[in-house]
Coordinates of C-alpha atoms in Angstrom, one line a residue:
X1 CA -130.7 144.1 -17.7
X2 CA -127.7 142.3 -16.6
X3 CA -127.1 138.8 -18.0
X4 CA -126.1 135.9 -15.9
X5 CA -125.7 136.4 -12.2
X6 CA -125.4 139.8 -10.7
X7 CA -127.4 142.6 -9.0
X8 CA -130.1 144.2 -10.9
X9 CA -129.2 147.8 -11.5
X10 CA -132.6 149.0 -12.6
X11 CA -134.4 148.3 -9.3
X12 CA -132.0 149.7 -6.8
X13 CA -132.4 146.6 -4.7
X14 CA -129.1 145.0 -3.8
X15 CA -130.4 141.5 -3.2
X16 CA -132.2 141.1 -6.6
X17 CA -130.5 138.9 -9.2
X18 CA -131.4 138.4 -12.8
X19 CA -130.5 135.5 -15.0
X20 CA -131.0 135.3 -18.8
X21 CA -130.9 131.9 -20.5
X22 CA -130.6 132.2 -24.3
X23 CA -130.6 129.6 -27.0
X24 CA -127.5 129.2 -29.1
X25 CA -127.7 130.9 -32.5
X26 CA -129.4 128.7 -35.2
X27 CA -126.3 128.4 -37.3
X28 CA -127.6 125.7 -39.6
X29 CA -130.8 127.5 -40.4
X30 CA -128.8 130.8 -41.0
X31 CA -126.5 128.9 -43.3
X32 CA -129.3 127.3 -45.3
X33 CA -131.1 130.7 -45.5
X34 CA -127.9 132.4 -46.8
X35 CA -127.2 129.6 -49.3
X36 CA -130.8 129.5 -50.6
X37 CA -130.9 133.3 -51.0
X38 CA -127.6 133.5 -52.8
X39 CA -128.5 130.6 -55.2
X40 CA -131.9 132.2 -55.8
X41 CA -130.4 135.6 -56.6
X42 CA -127.7 134.1 -58.8
X43 CA -130.4 132.2 -60.8
X44 CA -132.5 135.3 -61.3
X45 CA -129.5 137.4 -62.5
X46 CA -128.2 134.6 -64.8
X47 CA -131.7 133.9 -66.2
X48 CA -132.2 137.6 -67.0
X49 CA -128.6 138.1 -68.5
X50 CA -128.8 135.0 -70.7
X51 CA -132.5 135.1 -71.7
X52 CA -133.1 131.7 -70.1
X53 CA -136.6 130.3 -69.6
X54 CA -138.9 132.1 -67.2
X55 CA -139.0 128.9 -65.2
X56 CA -135.4 129.4 -64.2
X57 CA -136.3 132.9 -63.1
X58 CA -139.3 131.6 -61.1
X59 CA -137.1 128.9 -59.5
X60 CA -134.6 131.6 -58.5
X61 CA -137.4 133.7 -57.1
X62 CA -138.8 130.8 -55.1
X63 CA -135.3 130.0 -53.6
X64 CA -134.8 133.6 -52.8
X65 CA -138.1 134.0 -51.0
X66 CA -137.8 130.7 -49.1
X67 CA -134.2 131.7 -48.1
X68 CA -135.4 135.1 -46.8
X69 CA -138.3 133.5 -45.0
X70 CA -136.0 131.0 -43.3
X71 CA -133.7 133.8 -42.3
X72 CA -136.6 135.7 -40.7
X73 CA -137.8 132.7 -38.8
X74 CA -134.3 131.8 -37.6
X75 CA -133.8 135.3 -36.3
X76 CA -137.3 135.4 -34.7
X77 CA -136.7 132.1 -33.0
X78 CA -133.3 133.2 -31.7
X79 CA -134.7 136.4 -30.1
X80 CA -137.8 134.8 -28.7
X81 CA -136.2 131.6 -27.2
X82 CA -135.0 133.0 -23.9
X83 CA -135.9 132.7 -20.3
X84 CA -135.5 135.7 -17.9
X85 CA -135.4 134.9 -14.2
X86 CA -135.5 137.5 -11.4
X87 CA -134.9 136.3 -7.9
X88 CA -135.6 138.4 -4.9
X89 CA -135.4 137.8 -1.1
X90 CA -139.2 137.2 -1.2
X91 CA -139.6 135.0 -4.4
X92 CA -139.0 134.6 -8.1
X93 CA -140.4 135.6 -11.5
X94 CA -139.6 133.7 -14.7
X95 CA -140.5 135.2 -18.0
X96 CA -140.6 132.6 -20.7
X97 CA -142.0 132.2 -24.2
X98 CA -144.8 130.2 -22.6
X99 CA -145.7 132.9 -20.1
X100 CA -144.8 134.3 -16.7
X101 CA -144.2 132.1 -13.6
X102 CA -144.3 133.8 -10.2
X103 CA -143.9 132.5 -6.7
X104 CA -142.6 133.2 -3.2
X105 CA -140.0 131.2 -1.3
X106 CA -142.3 130.6 1.6
X107 CA -144.6 128.6 -0.6
X108 CA -141.9 126.8 -2.5
X109 CA -141.1 123.3 -1.2
X110 CA -138.3 122.3 -3.5
X111 CA -136.7 122.9 -7.0
X112 CA -135.8 120.1 -9.3
X113 CA -134.5 119.7 -12.8
X114 CA -134.9 117.1 -15.5
X115 CA -132.0 114.9 -16.5
X116 CA -131.1 117.2 -19.3
X117 CA -131.5 120.3 -17.2
X118 CA -133.9 121.9 -19.7
X119 CA -136.9 121.7 -17.3
X120 CA -136.9 123.5 -13.9
X121 CA -139.7 122.4 -11.7
X122 CA -140.7 124.6 -8.7
X123 CA -142.7 122.5 -6.3
X124 CA -145.1 124.4 -4.0
X125 CA -146.4 123.5 -0.6
X126 CA -149.8 122.8 -2.0
X127 CA -148.4 120.1 -4.3
X128 CA -148.7 122.3 -7.4
X129 CA -145.7 122.5 -9.7
X130 CA -144.6 125.3 -11.9
X131 CA -142.4 124.2 -14.8
X132 CA -140.0 126.4 -16.7
X133 CA -138.6 125.1 -20.0
X134 CA -135.1 126.4 -20.7
X135 CA -133.4 126.8 -24.1
X136 CA -130.2 125.6 -22.5
X137 CA -129.2 122.4 -20.6
X138 CA -127.7 121.7 -17.2
X139 CA -124.1 122.0 -18.7
X140 CA -124.6 125.6 -19.6
X141 CA -122.8 128.0 -17.2
X142 CA -125.8 130.4 -17.1
X143 CA -128.1 127.5 -16.1
X144 CA -125.6 126.4 -13.5
X145 CA -125.5 129.9 -12.0
X146 CA -129.3 130.0 -12.0
X147 CA -129.6 126.6 -10.2
X148 CA -127.0 127.6 -7.6
X149 CA -128.8 130.9 -7.0
X150 CA -132.2 129.2 -6.7
X151 CA -130.8 126.6 -4.3
X152 CA -129.1 129.3 -2.2
X153 CA -132.2 131.4 -2.0
X154 CA -134.5 128.5 -1.2
X155 CA -132.1 127.5 1.6
X156 CA -131.8 131.0 3.0
X157 CA -135.6 131.4 3.0
X158 CA -135.8 128.4 5.4
X159 CA -133.8 130.4 7.9

């Protein structure tokens, strides 16, 4: 899958574009996980080498386990927090952590964004609204390309 704005190579259709919006890496969580794991491991080694109290070993083990758990959660969050949009001449498909949003341009009345740009709202002719929550804001270049493409496709669908 191509990231950002560009033709989808898998489908063979020249007028299909795909956009991927990804959250920034959770640097703070990764740093805390690394620090906790290192401190925990060092405590375990020092406690074993110096015959310290088993409580110090237990504290080191707890820090190590918590650090590794935080690392796992940070990596899981980073991989799951993404929005994939596929825009075709007929309509759109958004794959998000909250589910799949599908629609056709003929039924779409307008597209709006929140002030932060983290919520795209696709307003349909029947007054229903499909919201897409994004991991990035309006200032992100990938979001700007997606909004420009959505606007262009909605305008083109009106003839």
